[in-house]
Short mmCIF file of C-alpha atoms and ligand atoms in Angstrom, two decimals:
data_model
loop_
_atom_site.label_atom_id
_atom_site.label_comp_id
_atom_site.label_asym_id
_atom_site.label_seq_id
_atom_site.Cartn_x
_atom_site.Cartn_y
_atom_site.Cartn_z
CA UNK A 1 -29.50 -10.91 7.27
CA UNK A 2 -27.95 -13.98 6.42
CA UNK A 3 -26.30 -16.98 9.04
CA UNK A 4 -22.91 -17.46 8.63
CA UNK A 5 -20.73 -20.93 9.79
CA UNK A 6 -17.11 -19.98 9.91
CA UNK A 7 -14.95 -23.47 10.76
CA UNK A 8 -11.62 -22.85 11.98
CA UNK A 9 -8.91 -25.31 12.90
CA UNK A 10 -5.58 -23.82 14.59
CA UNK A 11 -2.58 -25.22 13.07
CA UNK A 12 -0.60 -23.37 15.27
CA UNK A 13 0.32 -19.74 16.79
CA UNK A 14 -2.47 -17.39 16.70
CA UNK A 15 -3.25 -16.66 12.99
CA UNK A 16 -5.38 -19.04 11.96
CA UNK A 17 -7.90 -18.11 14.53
CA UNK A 18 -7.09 -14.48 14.33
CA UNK A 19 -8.51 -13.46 11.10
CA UNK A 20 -11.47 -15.89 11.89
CA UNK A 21 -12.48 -14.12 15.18
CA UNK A 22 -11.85 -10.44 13.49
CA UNK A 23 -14.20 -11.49 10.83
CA UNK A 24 -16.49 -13.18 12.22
CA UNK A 25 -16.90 -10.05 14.55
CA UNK A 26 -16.79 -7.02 11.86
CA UNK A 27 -20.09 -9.53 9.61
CA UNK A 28 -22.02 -9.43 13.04
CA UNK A 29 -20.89 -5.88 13.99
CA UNK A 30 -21.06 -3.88 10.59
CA UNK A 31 -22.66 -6.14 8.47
CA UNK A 32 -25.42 -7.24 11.15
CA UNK A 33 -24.87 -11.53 10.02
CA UNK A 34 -25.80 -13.91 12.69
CA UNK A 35 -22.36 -15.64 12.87
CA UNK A 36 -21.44 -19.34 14.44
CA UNK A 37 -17.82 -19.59 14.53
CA UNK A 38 -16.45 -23.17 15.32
CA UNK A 39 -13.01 -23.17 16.56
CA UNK A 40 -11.16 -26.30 17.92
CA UNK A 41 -8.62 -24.80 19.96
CA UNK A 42 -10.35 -22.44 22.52
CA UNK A 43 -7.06 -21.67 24.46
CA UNK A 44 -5.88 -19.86 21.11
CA UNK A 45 -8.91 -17.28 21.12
CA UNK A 46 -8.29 -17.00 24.91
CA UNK A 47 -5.03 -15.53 24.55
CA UNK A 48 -5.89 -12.84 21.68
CA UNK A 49 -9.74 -12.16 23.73
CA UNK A 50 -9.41 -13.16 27.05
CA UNK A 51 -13.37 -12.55 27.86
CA UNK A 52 -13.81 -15.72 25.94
CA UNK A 53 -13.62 -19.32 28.49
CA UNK A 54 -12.66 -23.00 27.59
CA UNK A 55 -16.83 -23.66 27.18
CA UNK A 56 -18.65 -25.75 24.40
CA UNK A 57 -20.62 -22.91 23.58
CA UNK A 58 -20.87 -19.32 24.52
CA UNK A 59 -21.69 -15.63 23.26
CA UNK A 60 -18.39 -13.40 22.66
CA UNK A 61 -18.31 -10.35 20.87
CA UNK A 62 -21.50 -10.42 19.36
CA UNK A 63 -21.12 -14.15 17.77
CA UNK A 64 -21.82 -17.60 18.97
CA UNK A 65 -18.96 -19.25 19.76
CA UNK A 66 -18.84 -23.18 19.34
CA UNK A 67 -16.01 -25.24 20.25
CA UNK A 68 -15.28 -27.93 17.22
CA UNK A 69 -14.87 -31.15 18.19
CA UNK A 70 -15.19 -34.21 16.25
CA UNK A 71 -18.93 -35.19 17.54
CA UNK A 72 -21.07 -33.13 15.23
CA UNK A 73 -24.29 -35.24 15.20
CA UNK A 74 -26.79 -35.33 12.09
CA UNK A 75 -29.47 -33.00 11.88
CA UNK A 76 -27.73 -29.62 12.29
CA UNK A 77 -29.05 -26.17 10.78
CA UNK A 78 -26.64 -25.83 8.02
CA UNK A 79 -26.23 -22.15 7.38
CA UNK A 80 -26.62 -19.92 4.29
CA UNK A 81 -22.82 -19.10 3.71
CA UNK A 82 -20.45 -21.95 5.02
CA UNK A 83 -16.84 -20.64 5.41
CA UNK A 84 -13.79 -23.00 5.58
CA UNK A 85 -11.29 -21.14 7.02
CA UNK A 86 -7.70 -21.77 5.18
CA UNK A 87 -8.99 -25.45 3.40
CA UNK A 88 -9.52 -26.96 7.00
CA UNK A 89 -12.06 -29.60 5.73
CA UNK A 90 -15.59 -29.19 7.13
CA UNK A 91 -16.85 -32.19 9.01
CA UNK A 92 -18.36 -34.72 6.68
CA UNK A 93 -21.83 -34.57 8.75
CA UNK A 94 -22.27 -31.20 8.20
CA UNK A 95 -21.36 -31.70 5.03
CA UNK A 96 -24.20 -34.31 4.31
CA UNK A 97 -26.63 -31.71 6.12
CA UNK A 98 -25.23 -29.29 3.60
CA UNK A 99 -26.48 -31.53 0.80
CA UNK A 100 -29.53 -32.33 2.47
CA UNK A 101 -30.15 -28.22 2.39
CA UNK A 102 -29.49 -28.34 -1.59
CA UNK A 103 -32.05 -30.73 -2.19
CA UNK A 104 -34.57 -28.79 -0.63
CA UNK A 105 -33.41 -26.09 -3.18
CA UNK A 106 -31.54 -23.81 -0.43
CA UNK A 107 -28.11 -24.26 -1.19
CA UNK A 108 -25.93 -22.89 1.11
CA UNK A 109 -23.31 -20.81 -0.32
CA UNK A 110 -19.86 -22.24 0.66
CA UNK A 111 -16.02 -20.45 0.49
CA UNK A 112 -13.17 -21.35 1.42
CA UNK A 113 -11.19 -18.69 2.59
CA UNK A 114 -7.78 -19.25 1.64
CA UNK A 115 -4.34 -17.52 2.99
CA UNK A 116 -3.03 -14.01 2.04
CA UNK A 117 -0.74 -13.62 -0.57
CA UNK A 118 0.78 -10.54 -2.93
CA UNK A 119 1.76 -13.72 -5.48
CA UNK A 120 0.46 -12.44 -9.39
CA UNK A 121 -1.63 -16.41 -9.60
CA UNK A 122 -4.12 -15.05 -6.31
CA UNK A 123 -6.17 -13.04 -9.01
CA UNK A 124 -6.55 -15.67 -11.25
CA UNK A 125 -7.60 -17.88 -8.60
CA UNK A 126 -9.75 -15.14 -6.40
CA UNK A 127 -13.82 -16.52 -6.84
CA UNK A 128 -12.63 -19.25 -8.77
CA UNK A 129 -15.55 -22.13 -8.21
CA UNK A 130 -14.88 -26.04 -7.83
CA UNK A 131 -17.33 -28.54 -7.67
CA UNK A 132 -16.96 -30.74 -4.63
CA UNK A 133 -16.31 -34.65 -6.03
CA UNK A 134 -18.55 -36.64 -3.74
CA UNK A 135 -21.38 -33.97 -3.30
CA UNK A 136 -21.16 -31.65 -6.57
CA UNK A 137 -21.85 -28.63 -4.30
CA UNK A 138 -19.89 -25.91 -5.73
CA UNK A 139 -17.27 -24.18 -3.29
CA UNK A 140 -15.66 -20.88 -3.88
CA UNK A 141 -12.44 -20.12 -3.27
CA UNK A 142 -11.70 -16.56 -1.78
CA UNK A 143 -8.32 -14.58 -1.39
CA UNK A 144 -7.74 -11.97 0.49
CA UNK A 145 -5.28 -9.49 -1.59
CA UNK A 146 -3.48 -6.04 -2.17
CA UNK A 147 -5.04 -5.59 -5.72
CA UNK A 148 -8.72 -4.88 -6.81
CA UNK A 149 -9.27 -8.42 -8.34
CA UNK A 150 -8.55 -10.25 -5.25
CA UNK A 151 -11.22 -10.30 -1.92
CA UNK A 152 -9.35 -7.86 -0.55
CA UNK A 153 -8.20 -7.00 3.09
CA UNK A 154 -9.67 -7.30 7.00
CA UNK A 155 -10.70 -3.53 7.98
CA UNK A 156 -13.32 -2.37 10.30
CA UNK A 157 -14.93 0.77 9.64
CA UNK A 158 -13.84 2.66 12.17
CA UNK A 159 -10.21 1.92 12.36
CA UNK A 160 -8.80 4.25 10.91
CA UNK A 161 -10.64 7.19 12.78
CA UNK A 162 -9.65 5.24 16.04
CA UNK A 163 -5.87 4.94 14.76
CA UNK A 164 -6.14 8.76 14.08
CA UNK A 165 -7.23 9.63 17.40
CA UNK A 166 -5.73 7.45 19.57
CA UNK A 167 -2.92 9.02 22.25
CA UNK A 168 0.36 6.75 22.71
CA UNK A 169 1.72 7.99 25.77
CA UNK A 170 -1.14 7.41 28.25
CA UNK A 171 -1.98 3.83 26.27
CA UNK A 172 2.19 3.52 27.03
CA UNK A 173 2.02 4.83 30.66
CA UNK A 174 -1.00 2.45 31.51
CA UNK A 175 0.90 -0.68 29.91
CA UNK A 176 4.07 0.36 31.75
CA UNK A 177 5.66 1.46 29.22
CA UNK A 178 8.13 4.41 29.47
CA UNK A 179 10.06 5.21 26.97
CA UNK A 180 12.58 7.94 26.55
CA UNK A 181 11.48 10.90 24.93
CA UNK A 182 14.60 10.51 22.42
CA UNK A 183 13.59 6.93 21.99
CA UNK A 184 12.90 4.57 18.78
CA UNK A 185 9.81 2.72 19.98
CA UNK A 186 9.85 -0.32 18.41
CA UNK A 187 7.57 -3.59 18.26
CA UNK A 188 8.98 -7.10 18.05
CA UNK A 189 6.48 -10.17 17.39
CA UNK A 190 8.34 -12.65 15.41
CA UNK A 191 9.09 -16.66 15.69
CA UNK A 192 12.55 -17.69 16.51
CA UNK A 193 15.07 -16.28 14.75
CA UNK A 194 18.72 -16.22 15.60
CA UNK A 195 19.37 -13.08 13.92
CA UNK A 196 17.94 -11.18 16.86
CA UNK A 197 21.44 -11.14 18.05
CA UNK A 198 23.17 -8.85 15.87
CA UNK A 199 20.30 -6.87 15.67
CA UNK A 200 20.20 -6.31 19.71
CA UNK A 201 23.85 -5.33 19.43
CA UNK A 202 23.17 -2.73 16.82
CA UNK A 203 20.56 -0.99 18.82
CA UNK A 204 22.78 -1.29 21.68
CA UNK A 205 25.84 0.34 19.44
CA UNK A 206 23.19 3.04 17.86
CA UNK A 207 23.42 6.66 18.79
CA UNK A 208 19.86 6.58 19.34
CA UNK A 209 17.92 5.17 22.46
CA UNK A 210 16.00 2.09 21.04
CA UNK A 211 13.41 0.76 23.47
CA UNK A 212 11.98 -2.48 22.39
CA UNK A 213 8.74 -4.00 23.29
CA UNK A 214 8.20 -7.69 23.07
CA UNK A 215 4.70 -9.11 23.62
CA UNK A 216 5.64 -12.38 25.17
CA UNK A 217 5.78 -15.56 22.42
CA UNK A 218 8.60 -17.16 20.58
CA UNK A 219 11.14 -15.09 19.37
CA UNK A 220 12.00 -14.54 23.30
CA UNK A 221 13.43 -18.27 22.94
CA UNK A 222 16.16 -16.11 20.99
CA UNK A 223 16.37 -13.67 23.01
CA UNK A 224 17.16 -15.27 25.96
CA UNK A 225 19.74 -17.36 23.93
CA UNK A 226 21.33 -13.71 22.09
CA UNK A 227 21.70 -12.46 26.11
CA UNK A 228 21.87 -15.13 28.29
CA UNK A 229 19.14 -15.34 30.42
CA UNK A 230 15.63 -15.27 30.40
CA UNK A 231 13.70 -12.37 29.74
CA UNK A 232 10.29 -12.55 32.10
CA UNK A 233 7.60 -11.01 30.97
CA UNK A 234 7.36 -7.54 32.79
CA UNK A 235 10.89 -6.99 33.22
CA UNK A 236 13.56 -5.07 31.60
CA UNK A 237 17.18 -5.91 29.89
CA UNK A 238 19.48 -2.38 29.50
CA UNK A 239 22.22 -2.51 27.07
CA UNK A 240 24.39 0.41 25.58
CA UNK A 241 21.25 2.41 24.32
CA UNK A 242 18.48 -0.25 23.92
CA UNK A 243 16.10 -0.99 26.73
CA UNK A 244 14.41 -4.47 25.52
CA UNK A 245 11.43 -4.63 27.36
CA UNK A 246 8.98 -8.08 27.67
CA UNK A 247 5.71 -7.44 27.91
CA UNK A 248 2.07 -9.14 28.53
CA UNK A 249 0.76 -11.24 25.33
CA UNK A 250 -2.23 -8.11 24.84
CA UNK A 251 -5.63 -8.38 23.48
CA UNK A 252 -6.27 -8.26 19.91
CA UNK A 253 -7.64 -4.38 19.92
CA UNK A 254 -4.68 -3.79 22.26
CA UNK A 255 -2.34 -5.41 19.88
CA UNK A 256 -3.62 -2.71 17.26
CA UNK A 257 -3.31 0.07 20.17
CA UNK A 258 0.74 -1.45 20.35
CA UNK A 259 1.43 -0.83 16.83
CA UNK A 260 0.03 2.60 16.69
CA UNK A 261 1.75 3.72 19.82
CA UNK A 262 5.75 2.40 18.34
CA UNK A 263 7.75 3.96 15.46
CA UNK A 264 8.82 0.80 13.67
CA UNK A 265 7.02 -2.57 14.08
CA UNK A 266 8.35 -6.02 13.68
CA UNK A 267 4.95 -7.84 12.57
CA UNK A 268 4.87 -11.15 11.29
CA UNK A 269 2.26 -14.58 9.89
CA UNK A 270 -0.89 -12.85 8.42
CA UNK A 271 -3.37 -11.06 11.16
CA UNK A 272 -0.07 -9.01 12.52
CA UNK A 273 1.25 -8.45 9.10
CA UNK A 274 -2.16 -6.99 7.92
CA UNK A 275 -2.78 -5.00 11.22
CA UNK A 276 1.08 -3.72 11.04
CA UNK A 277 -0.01 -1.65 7.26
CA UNK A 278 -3.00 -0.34 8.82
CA UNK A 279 -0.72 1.08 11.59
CA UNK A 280 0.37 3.62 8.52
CA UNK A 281 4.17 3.19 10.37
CA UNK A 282 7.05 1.62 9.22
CA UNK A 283 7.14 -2.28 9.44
CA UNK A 284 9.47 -5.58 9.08
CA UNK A 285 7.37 -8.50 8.50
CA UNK A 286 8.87 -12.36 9.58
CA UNK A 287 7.34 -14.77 7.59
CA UNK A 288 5.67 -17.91 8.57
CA UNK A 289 8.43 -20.32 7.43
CA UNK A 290 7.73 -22.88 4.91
CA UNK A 291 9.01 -25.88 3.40
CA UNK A 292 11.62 -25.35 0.77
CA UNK A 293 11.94 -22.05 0.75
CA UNK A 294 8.30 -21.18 -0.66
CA UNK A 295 7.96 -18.46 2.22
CA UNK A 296 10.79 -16.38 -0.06
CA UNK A 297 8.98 -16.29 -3.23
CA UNK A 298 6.11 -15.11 -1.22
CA UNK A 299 8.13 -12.31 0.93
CA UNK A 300 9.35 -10.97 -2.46
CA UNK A 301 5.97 -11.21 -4.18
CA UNK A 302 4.78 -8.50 -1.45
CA UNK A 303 7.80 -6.83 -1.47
CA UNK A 304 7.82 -6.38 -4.80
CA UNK A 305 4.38 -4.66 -4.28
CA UNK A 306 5.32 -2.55 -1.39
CA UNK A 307 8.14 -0.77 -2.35
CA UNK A 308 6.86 -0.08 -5.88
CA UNK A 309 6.46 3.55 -5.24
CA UNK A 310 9.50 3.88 -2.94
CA UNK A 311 12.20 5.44 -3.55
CA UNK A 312 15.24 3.53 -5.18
CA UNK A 313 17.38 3.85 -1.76
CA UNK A 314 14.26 2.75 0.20
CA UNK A 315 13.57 -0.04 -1.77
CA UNK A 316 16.62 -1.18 -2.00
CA UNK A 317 17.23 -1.14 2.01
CA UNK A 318 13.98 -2.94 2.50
CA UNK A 319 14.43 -5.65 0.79
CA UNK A 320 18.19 -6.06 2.31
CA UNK A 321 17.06 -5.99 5.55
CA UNK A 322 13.83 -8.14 5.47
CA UNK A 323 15.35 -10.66 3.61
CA UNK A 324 18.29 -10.58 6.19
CA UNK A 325 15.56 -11.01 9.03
CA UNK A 326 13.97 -13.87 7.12
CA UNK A 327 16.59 -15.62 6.34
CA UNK A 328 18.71 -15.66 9.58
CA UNK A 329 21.38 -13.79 8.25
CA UNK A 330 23.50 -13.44 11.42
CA UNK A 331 25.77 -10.18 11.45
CA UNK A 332 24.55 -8.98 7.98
CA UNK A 333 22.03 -6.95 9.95
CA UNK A 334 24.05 -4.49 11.66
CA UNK A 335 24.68 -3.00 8.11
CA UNK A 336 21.17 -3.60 6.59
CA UNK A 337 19.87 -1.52 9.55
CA UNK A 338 22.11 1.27 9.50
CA UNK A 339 21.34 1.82 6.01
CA UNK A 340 17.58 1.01 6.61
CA UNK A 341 17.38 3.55 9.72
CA UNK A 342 18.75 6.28 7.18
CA UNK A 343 15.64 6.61 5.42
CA UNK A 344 13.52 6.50 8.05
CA UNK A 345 11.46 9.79 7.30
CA UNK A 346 11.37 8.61 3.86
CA UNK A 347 10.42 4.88 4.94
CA UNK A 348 7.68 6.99 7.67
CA UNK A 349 5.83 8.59 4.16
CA UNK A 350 6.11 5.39 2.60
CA UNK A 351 4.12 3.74 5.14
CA UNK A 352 1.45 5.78 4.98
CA UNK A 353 1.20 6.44 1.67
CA UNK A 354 0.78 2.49 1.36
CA UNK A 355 -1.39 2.32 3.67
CA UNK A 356 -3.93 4.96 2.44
CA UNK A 357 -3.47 3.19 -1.31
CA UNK A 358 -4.68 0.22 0.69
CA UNK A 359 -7.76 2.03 1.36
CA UNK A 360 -8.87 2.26 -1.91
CA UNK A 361 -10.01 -1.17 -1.58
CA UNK A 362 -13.13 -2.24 -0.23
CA UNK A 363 -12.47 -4.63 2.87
CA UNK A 364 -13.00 -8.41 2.86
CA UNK A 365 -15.88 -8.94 4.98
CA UNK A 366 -17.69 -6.66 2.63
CA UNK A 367 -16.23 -8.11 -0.18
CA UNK A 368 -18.29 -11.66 1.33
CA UNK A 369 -21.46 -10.28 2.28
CA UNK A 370 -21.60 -9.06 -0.84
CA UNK A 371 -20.53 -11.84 -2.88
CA UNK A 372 -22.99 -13.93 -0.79
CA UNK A 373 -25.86 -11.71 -1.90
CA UNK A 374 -25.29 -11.67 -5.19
CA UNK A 375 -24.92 -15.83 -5.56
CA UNK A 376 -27.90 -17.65 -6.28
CA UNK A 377 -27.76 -21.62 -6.56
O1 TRH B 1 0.54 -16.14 15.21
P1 TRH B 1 0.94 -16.12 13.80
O2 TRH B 1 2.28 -16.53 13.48
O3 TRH B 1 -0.08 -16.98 13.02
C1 TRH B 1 -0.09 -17.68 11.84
C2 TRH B 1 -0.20 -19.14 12.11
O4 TRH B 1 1.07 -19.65 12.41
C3 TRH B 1 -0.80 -19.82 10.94
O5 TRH B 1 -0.79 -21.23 11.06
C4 TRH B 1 -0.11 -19.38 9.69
O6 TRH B 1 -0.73 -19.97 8.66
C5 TRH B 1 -0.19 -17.90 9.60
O7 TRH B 1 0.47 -17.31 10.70
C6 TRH B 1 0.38 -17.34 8.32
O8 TRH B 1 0.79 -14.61 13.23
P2 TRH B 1 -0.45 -13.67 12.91
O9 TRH B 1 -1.16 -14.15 11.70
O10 TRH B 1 0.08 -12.33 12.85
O11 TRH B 1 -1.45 -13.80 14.14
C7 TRH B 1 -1.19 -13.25 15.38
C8 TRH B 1 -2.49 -12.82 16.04
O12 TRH B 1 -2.26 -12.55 17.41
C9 TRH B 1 -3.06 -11.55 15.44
O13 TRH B 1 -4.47 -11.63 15.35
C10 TRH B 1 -2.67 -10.48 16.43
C11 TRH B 1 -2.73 -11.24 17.71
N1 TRH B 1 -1.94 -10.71 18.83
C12 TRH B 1 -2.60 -10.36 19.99
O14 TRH B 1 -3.84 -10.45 20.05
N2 TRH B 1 -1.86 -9.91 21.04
C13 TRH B 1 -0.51 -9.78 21.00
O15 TRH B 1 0.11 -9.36 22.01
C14 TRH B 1 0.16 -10.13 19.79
C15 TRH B 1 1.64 -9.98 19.70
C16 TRH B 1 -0.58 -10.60 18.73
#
């Protein structure tokens, strides 16, 4: 067993501390680590695992949870595998206790853990070592990836199985949720995007029900602007055929729970994104926006990826309509759907035949532990 330090500053939203609270849970749970995670925004773990309070230090989910602030005071137990979570910059006292642990010949064993990308450069880069200027302690950098020469994916063991057996329409009834039996269940967790508009219309237009759940978060800002008022959580907006309905923010395994129980699912950032191709059902992924365009290249790396086995049709509609959701395209949509929503059986099989390739790949966390056993320094 090995102690783990996994630092993790939240830029914003929820992914950032998202994949560092599902990892930092599956190396204590599965992999039996002794994990400190250091997080300096405890209101954003609150909201995805509400069990967890606003305390310096506490016990949740099997790991010690530490909140980061900037008074870290000489003479802390570095650990044996240091992880800086997306390049946040460890604090420059642990960092001397780090090279106080190297001189005693117990170097810890130190990763970044860098951002998920389908981009061709992430293998070349994947376990690619740097030596640190000031200190000369070497740092690894780690991507996650679709591919078997990157680190691979967040899975837990048991997902799967628990996706396989789980029942939608009492998880549904006991969130509130009732659908009609006719109805397109779909997801929506996305940032603001104006293009909501046309799409609402559409699945008011459609000659199927669409019922629309939308964990509360930003792209209601649009929502409320596409139909004039605000949409509070726990109520319900009726047009034509769709039935939007705004729902509780949910816990992380009840986000998973979300996904399995809808037909389509608007995912979006990284943790969703992931969790949305586990779900095995079909998915439209926002991206988190970047300067000059960068996000694009990024969207069409992984699409590029994702539809390779499609079907020309299918691929074809995907990448219409996601890049007409990423890129605002205001009325474009209606037709992008339609001809999306064609090949929905087709776009169904897809999904899961995706997902199961996916499997093929040993997970991330495992990927670490056992990249941390085999360094020596
Ligand atoms: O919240 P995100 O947009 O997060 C991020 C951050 O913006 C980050 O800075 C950026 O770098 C990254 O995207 C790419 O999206 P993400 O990654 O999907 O994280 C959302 C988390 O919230 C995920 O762990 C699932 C969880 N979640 C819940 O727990 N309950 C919910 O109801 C919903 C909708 C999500």
């Amino acid at each position: 067993m090995k102690t783990w330090d996994i630092f993790c500053r939240v830029i914003d939203n929820f992914g950032d501390i998202g994949v560092c609270w599902r990892l930092a849970r599956q190396l204590t749970a599965e992999h039996n680590q002794c994990v400190r995670l250091w997080v300096d925004d405890l209101n954003s773990l609150i909201r995805i695992w509400p069990t967890t309070q606003s305390l310096d230090q506490q016990q949740a989910g099997g790991v010690e949870v530490y909140r980061w602030n900037a008074e870290f005071t000489p003479g802390i137990q570095v650990a044996d595998v240091v992880i800086e979570a997306f390049a946040c910059d460890i604090p420059p006292v642990y960092l001397d206790e780090m090279v106080k642990r190297k001189q005693c010949g117990q170097t810890p064993v130190w990763i970044n853990l860098d951002y998920l990308s389908a981009e061709g450069w992430v293998e070349e880069c994947h376990r690619m070592p740097s030596a640190h200027p000031a200190t000369g302690l070497r740092k690894t950098f780690f991507f996650p990836g679709f591919t078997p020469r990157t680190g691979g994916l967040l899975r837990e063991q048991a997902l799967v199985n628990a996706r396989d057996t789980f029942q939608a329409a009492p998880w549904l009834a006991s969130m509130g949720i009732k659908p009609r039996e006719d109805a397109l269940v779909v997801s929506l967790f996305a940032y603001e995007n104006p293009a909501i508009a046309s799409l609402l219309l559409t699945w008011a237009n459609s000659s199927k029900p669409v019922h629309c759940l939308v964990p509360d978060g930003k792209i209601l800002s649009s929502i409320d602007e596409a139909i004039g008022h605000n949409l509070d959580t726990g109520s319900t907006y009726r047009q034509g055929n769709l039935c939007l309905q705004a729902i509780p923010f949910v816990t992380q395994t009840d986000y998973d729970k979300l996904l399995w129980a809808c037909d389509i699912n608007f995912v979006r950032g990284e943790d969703s994104f992931v969790r949305g191709q586990w779900a095995a059902k079909p998915m439209v992924w926002h991206i988190y926006p970047q300067d000059e365009e960068v996000h694009i290249t990024k969207l069409l790396a992984f699409l590029d990826i994702y539809t390779r086995d499609a079907s020309p049709l299918l691929k074809e509609a995907l990448h219409r309509f996601w890049l007409g959701w990423n890129q605002g395209g205001e009325g474009e949509l209606e037709a992008s759907w339609q001809r999306l929503i064609l090949h929905l059986d087709d776009w169904q099989k897809h999904s899961r035949n995706w997902c199961n390739s996916l499997l093929d790949q040993p997970d991330l966390a495992s990927q670490l532990v056992d990249f941390c056993a085999m360094r020596q320094d």
